[in-house]
Tab-separated table of C-alpha atoms in Angstrom:
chain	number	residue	atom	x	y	z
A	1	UNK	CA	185.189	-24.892	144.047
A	2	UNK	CA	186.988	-22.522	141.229
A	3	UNK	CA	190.482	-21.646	142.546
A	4	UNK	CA	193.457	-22.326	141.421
A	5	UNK	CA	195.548	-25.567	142.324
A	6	UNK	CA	199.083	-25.419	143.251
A	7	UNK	CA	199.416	-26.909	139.735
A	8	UNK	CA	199.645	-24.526	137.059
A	9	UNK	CA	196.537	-24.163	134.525
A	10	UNK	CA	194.130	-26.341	135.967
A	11	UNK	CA	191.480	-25.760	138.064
A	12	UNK	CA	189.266	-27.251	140.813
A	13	UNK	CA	186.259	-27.363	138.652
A	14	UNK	CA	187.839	-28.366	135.584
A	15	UNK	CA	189.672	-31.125	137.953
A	16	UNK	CA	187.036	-32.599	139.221
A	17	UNK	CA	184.731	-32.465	135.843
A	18	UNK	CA	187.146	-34.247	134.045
A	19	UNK	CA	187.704	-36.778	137.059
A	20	UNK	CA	184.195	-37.137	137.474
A	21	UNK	CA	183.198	-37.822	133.742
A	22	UNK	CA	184.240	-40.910	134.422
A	23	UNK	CA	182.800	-41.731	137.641
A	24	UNK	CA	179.149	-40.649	135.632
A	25	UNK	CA	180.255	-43.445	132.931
A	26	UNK	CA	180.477	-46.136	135.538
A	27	UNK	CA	177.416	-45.230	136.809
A	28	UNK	CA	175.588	-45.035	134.131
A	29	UNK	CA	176.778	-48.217	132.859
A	30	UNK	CA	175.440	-49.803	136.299
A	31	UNK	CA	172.319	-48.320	135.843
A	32	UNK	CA	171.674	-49.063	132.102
A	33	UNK	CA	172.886	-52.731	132.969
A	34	UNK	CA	169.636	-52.943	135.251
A	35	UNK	CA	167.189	-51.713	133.024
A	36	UNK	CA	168.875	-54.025	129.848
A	37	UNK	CA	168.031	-57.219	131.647
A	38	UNK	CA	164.664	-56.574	131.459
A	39	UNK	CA	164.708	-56.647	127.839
A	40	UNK	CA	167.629	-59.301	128.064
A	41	UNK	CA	165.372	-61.632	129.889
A	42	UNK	CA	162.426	-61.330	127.083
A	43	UNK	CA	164.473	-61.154	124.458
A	44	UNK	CA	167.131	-64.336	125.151
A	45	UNK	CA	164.629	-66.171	127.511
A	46	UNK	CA	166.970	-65.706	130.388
A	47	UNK	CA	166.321	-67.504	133.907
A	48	UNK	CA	166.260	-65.139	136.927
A	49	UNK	CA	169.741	-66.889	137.882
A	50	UNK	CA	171.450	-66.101	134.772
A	51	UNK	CA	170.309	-62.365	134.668
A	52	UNK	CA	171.787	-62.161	138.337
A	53	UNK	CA	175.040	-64.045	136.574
A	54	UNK	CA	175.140	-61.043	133.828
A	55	UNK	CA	174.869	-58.548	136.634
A	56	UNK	CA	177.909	-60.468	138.899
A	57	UNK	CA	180.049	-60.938	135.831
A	58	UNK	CA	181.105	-56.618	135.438
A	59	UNK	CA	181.579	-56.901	139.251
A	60	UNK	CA	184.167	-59.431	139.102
A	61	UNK	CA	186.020	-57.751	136.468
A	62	UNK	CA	185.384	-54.297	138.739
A	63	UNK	CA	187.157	-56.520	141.702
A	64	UNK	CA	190.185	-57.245	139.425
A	65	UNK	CA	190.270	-53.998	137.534
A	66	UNK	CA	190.259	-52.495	141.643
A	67	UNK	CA	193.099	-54.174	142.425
A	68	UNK	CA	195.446	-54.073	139.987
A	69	UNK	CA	194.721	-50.671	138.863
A	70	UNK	CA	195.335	-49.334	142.313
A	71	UNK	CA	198.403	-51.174	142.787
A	72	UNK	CA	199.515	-50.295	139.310
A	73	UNK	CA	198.754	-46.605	139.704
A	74	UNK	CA	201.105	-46.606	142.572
A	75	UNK	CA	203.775	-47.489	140.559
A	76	UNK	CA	203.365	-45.747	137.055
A	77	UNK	CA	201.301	-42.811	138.226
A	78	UNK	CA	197.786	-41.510	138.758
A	79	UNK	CA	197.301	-40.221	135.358
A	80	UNK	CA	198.334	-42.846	132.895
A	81	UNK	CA	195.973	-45.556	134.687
A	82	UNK	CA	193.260	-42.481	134.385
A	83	UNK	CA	193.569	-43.509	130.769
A	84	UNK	CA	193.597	-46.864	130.154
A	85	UNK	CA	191.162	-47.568	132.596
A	86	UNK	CA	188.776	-45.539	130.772
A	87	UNK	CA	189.570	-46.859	127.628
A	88	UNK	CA	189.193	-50.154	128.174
A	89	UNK	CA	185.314	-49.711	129.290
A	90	UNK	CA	184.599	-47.538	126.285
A	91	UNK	CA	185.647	-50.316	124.003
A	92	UNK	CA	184.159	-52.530	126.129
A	93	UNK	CA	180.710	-50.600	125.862
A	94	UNK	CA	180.864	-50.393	122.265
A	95	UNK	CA	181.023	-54.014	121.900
A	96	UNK	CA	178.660	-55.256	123.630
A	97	UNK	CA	175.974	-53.161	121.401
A	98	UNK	CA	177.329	-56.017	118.715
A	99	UNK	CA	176.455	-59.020	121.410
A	100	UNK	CA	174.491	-61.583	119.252
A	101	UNK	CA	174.492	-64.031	122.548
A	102	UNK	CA	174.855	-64.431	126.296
A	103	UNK	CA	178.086	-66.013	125.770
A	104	UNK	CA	180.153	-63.139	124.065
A	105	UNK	CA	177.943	-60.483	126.235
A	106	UNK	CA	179.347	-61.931	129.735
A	107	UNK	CA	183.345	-61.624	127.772
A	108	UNK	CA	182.521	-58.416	127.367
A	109	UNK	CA	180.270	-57.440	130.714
A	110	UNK	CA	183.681	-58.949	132.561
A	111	UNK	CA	185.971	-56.157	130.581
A	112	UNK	CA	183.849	-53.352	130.766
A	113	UNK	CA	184.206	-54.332	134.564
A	114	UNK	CA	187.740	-53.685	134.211
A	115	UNK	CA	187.980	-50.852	132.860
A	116	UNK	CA	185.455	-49.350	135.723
A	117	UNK	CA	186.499	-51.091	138.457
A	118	UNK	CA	190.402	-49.516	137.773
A	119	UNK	CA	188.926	-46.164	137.008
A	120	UNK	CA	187.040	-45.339	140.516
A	121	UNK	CA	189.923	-45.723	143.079
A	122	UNK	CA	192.297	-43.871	140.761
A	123	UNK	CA	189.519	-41.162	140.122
A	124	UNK	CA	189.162	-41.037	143.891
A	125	UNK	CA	192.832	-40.953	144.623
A	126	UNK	CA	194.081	-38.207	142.133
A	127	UNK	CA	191.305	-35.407	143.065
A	128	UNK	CA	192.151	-35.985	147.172
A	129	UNK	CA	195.902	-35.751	145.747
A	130	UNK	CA	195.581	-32.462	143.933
A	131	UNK	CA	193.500	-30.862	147.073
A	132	UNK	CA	194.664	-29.154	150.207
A	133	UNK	CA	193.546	-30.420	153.663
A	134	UNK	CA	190.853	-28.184	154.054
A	135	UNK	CA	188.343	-29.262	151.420
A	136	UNK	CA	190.146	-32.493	150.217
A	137	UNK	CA	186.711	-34.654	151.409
A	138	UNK	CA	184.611	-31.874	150.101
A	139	UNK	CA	185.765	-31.994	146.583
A	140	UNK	CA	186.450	-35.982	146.870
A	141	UNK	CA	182.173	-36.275	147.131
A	142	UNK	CA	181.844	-33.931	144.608
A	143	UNK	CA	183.572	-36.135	142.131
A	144	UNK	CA	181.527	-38.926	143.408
A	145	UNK	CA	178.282	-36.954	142.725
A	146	UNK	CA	178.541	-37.880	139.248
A	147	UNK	CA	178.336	-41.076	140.367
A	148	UNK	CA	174.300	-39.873	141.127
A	149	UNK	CA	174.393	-37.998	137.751
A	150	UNK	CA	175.442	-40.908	135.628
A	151	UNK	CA	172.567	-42.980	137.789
A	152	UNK	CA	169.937	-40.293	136.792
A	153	UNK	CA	171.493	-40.481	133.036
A	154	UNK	CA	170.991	-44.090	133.114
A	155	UNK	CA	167.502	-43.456	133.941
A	156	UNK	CA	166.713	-41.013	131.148
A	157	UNK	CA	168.686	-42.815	128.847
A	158	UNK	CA	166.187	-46.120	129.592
A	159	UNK	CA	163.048	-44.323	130.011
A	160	UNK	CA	163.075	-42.290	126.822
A	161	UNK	CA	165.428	-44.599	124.565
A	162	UNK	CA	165.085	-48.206	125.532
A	163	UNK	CA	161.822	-48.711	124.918
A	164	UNK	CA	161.916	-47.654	121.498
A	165	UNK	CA	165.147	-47.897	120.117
A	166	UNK	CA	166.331	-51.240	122.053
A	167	UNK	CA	169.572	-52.098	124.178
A	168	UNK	CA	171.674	-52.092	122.069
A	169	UNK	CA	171.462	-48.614	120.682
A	170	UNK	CA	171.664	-47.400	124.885
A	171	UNK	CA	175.192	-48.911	125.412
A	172	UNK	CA	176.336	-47.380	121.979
A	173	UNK	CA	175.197	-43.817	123.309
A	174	UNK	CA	177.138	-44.916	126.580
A	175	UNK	CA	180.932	-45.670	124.637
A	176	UNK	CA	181.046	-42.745	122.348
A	177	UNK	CA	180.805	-39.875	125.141
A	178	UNK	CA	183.814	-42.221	126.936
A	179	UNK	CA	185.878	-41.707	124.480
A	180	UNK	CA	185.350	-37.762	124.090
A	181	UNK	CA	186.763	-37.646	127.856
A	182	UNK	CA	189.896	-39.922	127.088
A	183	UNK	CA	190.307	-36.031	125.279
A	184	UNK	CA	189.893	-34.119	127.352
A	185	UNK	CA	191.983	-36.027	130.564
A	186	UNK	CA	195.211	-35.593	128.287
A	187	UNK	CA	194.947	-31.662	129.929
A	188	UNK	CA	195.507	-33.156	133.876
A	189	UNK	CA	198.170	-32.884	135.013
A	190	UNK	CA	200.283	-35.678	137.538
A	191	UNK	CA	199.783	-35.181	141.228
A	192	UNK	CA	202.691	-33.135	142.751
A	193	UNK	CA	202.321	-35.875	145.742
A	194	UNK	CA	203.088	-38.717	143.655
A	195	UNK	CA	205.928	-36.940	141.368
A	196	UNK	CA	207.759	-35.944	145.204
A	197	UNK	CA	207.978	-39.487	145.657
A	198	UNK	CA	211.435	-40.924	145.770
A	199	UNK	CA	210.581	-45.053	146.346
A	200	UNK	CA	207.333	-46.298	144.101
A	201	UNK	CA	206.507	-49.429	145.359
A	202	UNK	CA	205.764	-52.342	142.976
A	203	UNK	CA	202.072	-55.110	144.095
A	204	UNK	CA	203.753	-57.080	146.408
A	205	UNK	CA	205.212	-54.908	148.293
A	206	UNK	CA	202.117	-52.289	148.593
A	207	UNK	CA	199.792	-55.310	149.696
A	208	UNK	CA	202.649	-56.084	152.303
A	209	UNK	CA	202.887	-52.584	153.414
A	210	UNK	CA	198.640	-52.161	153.652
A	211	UNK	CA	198.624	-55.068	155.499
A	212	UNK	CA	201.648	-53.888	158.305
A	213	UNK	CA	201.903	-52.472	161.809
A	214	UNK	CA	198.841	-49.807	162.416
A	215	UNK	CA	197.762	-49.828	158.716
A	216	UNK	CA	196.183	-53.484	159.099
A	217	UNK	CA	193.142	-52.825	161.157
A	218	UNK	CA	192.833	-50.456	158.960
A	219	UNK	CA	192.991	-52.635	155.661
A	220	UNK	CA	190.240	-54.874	157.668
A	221	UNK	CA	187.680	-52.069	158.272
A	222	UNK	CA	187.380	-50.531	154.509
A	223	UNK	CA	187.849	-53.793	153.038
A	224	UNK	CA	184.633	-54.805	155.202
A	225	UNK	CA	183.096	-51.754	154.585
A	226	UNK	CA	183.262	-52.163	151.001
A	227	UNK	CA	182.220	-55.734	150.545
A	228	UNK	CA	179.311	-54.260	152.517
A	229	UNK	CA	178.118	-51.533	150.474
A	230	UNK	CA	178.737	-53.403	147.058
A	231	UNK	CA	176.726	-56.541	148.314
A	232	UNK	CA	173.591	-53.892	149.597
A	233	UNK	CA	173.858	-51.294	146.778
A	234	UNK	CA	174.420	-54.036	143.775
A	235	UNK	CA	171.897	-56.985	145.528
A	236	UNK	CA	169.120	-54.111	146.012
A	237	UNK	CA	169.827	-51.520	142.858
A	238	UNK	CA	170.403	-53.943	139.927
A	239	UNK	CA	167.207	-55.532	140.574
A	240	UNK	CA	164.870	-52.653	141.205
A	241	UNK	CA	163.741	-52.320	138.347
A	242	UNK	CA	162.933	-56.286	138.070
A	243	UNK	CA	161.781	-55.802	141.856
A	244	UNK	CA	159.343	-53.325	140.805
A	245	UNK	CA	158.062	-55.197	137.504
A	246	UNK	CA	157.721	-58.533	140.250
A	247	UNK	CA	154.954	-56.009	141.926
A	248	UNK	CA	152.852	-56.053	138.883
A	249	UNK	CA	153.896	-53.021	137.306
A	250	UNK	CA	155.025	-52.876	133.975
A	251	UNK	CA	158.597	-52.174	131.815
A	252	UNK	CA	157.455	-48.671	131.445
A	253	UNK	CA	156.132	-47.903	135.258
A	254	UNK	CA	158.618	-49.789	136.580
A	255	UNK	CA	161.945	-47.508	134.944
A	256	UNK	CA	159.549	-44.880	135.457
A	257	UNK	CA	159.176	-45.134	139.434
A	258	UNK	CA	163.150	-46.527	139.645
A	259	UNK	CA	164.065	-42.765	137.969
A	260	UNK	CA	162.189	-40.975	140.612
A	261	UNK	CA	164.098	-42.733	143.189
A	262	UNK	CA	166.851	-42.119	141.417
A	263	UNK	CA	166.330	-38.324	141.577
A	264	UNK	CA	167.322	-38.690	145.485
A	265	UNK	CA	170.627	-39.528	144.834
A	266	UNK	CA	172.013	-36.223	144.043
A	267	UNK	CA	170.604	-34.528	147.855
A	268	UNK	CA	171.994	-37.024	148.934
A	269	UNK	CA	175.705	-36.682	147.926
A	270	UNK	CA	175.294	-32.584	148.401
A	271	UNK	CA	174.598	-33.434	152.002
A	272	UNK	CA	177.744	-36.074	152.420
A	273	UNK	CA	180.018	-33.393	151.002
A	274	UNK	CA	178.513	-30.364	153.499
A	275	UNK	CA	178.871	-33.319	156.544
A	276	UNK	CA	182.474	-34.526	155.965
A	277	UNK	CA	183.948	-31.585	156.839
A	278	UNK	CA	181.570	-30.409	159.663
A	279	UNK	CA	181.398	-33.215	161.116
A	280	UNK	CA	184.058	-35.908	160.104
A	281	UNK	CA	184.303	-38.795	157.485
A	282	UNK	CA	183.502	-41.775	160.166
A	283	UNK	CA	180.319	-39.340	161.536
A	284	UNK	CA	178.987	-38.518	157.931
A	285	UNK	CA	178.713	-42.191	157.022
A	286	UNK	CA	177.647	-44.204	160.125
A	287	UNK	CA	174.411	-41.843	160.279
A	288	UNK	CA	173.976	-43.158	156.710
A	289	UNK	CA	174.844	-46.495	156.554
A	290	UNK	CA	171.988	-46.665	159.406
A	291	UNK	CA	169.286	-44.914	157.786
A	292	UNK	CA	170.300	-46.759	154.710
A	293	UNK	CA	169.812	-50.092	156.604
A	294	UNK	CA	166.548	-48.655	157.776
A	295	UNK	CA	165.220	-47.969	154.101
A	296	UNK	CA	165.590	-50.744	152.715
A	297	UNK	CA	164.042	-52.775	155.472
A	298	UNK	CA	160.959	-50.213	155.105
A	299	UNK	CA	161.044	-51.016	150.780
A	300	UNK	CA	161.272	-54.839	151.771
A	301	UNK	CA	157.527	-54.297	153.585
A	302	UNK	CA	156.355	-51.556	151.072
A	303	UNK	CA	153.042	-52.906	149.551
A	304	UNK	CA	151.268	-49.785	147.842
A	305	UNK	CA	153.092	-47.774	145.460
A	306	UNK	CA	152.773	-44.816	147.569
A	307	UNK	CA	155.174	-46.683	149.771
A	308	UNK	CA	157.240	-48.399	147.462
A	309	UNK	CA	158.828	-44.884	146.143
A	310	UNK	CA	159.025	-43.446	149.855
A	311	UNK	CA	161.274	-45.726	150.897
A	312	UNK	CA	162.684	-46.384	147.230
A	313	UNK	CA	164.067	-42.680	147.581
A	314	UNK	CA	164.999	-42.374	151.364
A	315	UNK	CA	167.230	-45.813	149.891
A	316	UNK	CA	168.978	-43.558	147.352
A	317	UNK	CA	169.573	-40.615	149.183
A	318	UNK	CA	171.102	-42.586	152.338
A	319	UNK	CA	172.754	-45.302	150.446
A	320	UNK	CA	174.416	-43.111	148.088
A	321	UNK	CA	175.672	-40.282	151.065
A	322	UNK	CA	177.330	-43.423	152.677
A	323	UNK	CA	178.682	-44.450	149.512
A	324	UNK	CA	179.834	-40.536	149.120
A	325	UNK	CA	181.309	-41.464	153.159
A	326	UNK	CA	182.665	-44.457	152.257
A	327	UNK	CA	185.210	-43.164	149.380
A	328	UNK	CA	186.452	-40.646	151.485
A	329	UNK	CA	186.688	-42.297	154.258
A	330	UNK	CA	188.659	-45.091	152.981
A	331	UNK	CA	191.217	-43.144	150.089
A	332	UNK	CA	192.625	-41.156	153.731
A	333	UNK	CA	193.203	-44.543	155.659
A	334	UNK	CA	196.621	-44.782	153.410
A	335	UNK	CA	200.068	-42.868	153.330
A	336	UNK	CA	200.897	-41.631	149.146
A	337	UNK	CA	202.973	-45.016	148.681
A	338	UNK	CA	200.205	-46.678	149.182
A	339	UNK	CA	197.097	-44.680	149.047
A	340	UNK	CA	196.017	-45.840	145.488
A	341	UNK	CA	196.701	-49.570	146.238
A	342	UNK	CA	194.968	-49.368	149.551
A	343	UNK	CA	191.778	-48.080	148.110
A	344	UNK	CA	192.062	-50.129	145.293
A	345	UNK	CA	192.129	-53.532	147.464
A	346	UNK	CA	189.806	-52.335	149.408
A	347	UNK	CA	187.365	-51.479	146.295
A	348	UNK	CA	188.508	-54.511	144.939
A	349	UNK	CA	187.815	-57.067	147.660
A	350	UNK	CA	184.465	-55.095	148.402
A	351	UNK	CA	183.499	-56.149	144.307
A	352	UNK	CA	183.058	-59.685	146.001
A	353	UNK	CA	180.527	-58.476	147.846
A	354	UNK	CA	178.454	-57.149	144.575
A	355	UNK	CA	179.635	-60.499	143.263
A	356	UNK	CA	177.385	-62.334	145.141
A	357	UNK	CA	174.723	-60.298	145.773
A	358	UNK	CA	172.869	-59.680	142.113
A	359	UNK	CA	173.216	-63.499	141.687
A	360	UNK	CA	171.888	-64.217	144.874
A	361	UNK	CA	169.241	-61.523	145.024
A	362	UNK	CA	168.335	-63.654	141.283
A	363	UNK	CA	168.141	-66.962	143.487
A	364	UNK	CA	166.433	-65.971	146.110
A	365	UNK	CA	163.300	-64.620	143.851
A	366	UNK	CA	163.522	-67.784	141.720
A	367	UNK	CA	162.843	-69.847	144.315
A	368	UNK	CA	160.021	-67.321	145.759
A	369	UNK	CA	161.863	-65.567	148.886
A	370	UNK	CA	159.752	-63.168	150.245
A	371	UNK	CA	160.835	-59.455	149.437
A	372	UNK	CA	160.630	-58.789	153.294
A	373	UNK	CA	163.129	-61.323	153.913
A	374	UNK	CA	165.346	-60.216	150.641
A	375	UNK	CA	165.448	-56.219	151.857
A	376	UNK	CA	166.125	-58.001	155.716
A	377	UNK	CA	168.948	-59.474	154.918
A	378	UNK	CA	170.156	-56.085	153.133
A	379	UNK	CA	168.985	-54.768	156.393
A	380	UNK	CA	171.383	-57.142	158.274
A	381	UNK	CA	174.706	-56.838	156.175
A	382	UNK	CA	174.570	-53.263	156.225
A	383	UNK	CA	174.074	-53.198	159.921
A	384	UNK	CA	177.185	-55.457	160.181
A	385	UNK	CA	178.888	-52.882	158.365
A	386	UNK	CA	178.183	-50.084	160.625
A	387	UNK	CA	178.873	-51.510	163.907
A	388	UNK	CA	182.706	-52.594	162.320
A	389	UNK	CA	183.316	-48.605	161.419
A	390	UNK	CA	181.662	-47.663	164.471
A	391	UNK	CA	183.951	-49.778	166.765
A	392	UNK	CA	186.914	-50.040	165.009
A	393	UNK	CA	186.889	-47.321	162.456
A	394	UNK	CA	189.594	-44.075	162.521
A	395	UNK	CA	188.626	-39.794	161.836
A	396	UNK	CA	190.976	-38.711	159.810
A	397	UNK	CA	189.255	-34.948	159.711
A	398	UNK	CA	192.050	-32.204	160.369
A	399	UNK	CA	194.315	-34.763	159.826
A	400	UNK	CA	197.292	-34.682	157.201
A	401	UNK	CA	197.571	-37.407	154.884
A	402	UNK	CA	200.224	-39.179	156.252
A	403	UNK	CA	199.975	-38.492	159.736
């Protein structure tokens, strides 16, 4: 993963580290957001249905920030949306360590949103850009392993700090490290594919163009896809922690048994990245998106804790290799022109899907759902989601990008 790029003084590791630093922010925010609203909930009194509302409200600024940032990087470039995305969660993050109430706290949940939401597709888009054919998938999952990373930070960060120094003193340790990469990004260079460009398309005309001739069935699969995965992975990872408190266990147990899960994460994007190029992008993630399905049918009937963190990990380690799947799969469904806005809509519309899922996974519990129903109808969507790649889906392995 060390050679040199076609682009002068910069290299795949340093590439993809940079890229990825930002991909482990987002993550991490995710992950600290689910262990906050624990302490949230005690400390502001908050219903089930408003913690769900906290957890929606950074998903539907991730939807917007998807969009627009795509669409936007399409037009202005890779890099320079590489840097106010990130930007704008870092000062997000900071801020909402000052939150006094719920109020101000869902402002700033919505912008921190943003700011993530723009930075993933972008991310995504520039390392596939700045890789030849032959490992393009491989390195895109290994920028989305920090995605596990930032997940497992998240975890340490909550199980060793949160406890004793509170909330807010977590998201302050999450907006100061933000900033440091904002540094260090300055170094990367523009994609070569994007500079040969001689017609950069402004929205409108990239949503027409996503949405024309061949390249509509494929706007319809990734855009189901995604609000797929977002509704499973948000509706079922946000609320573990609450999930696993709900079982009896307490604040400290509960992050406790949620980082061990966690740890599965990691295996579980090293596989994705070996698969995707032995196998294709559509074969590495239907496999997962199964077993994934599977899991979290088997957490949903889980009754000792034996059980709870056998399936708790087999749900990391497939749902996050079809996540790894589902990145790749969808940034090579798009010609250059386009490639940014078509992930980016797709990302974007597949927020919805995370939309409604914390704040309906909150519901649900408030009005006593059983967990075996919950984790069934996690086992359902994601099913959905499979057989729509499996019939309709397209390889794109050994393919160039805009064949």
């Amino acid at each position: 993963m060390a050679e040199r790029l076609a682009v002068p003084n910069i290299s795949a590791r340093k590439m993809i580290t940079v890229s990825g630093l930002g991909m482990l922010f987002d993550a991490m925010d995710v992950g600290l957001l689910s262990y906050v609203l624990l302490s949230l909930e005690k400390n502001w009194h908050l219903a089930p249905t408003m913690s769900g509302l906290l957890g929606s409200m950074s998903l539907i600024g991730m939807a917007i920030g998807s969009a627009l940032a795509g669409a936007m990087a399409d037009r202005f470039g890779r890099k320079s949306l590489f840097m106010i995305t990130l930007l704008i969660y870092s000062l997000a993050t900071g801020l909402s360590a000052l939150a006094m109430g719920v109020g101000i706290f869902l402002v700033l949940r919505f912008f921190v949103g943003l700011g993530l939401g723009g930075e993933l597709p972008v991310a995504t888009t520039y390392v596939v850009e700045m890789s030849p054919e032959s490992v393009r998938a491989r390195r895109a999952v290994y920028l989305e392993t920090f995605w596990a990373v930032g997940s497992l930070v998240a975890a340490l960060l909550s199980f060793f700090v949160l406890p004793t120094l509170g909330w807010r003193i977590v998201f302050a340790l999450g907006a100061l490290p933000a900033l440091y990469t904002l540094v260090l990004r300055r170094a990367l260079p523009e994609t070569s594919k994007y500079q040969k460009l001689e017609k950069r398309l402004n929205i409108r005309q990239t949503f027409r163009l996503i949405w024309s001739g061949h390249l509509a069935k494929q706007s319809m699969v990734t855009w189901i896809l995604w609000a797929v995965m977002n509704f499973a992975y948000y509706g079922m990872f946000l609320w573990l922690p609450s999930v696993m408190a709900l079982h009896g266990y307490s604040l400290v147990h509960s992050i406790g048994y949620v980082l061990i899960m966690t740890l599965a994460q990691v295996p579980g994007y090293l596989t994705a990245a070996w698969l995707v190029e032995k196998i294709g992008r559509k074969w590495t993630l239907l496999p997962a998106m199964l077993l994934a399905a599977l899991s979290a049918l088997g957490f949903g009937f889980a009754q000792s804790t034996a059980m709870l963190i056998l399936f708790g990990l087999l749900l990391s380690f497939f749902m996050l290799a079809a996540f790894a799947g589902t990145y790749v799969f969808t940034v090579e469904q798009f010609p250059v022109r386009a490639r940014a806005s078509g992930m980016g809509w797709a990302a974007g519309f597949g927020r919805l899907g995370g939309v409604v899922a914390p704040f309906l996974t909150g519901y649900l519990l408030a009005t006593h759902v059983t967990f075996e129903n919950i984790f069934g109808l996690f086992f359902l969507v994601t099913l959905f989601g499979f057989l729509i790649v499996l019939f309709f889906g397209r390889e794109t392995r050994g393919k160039a990008l805009d064949e």
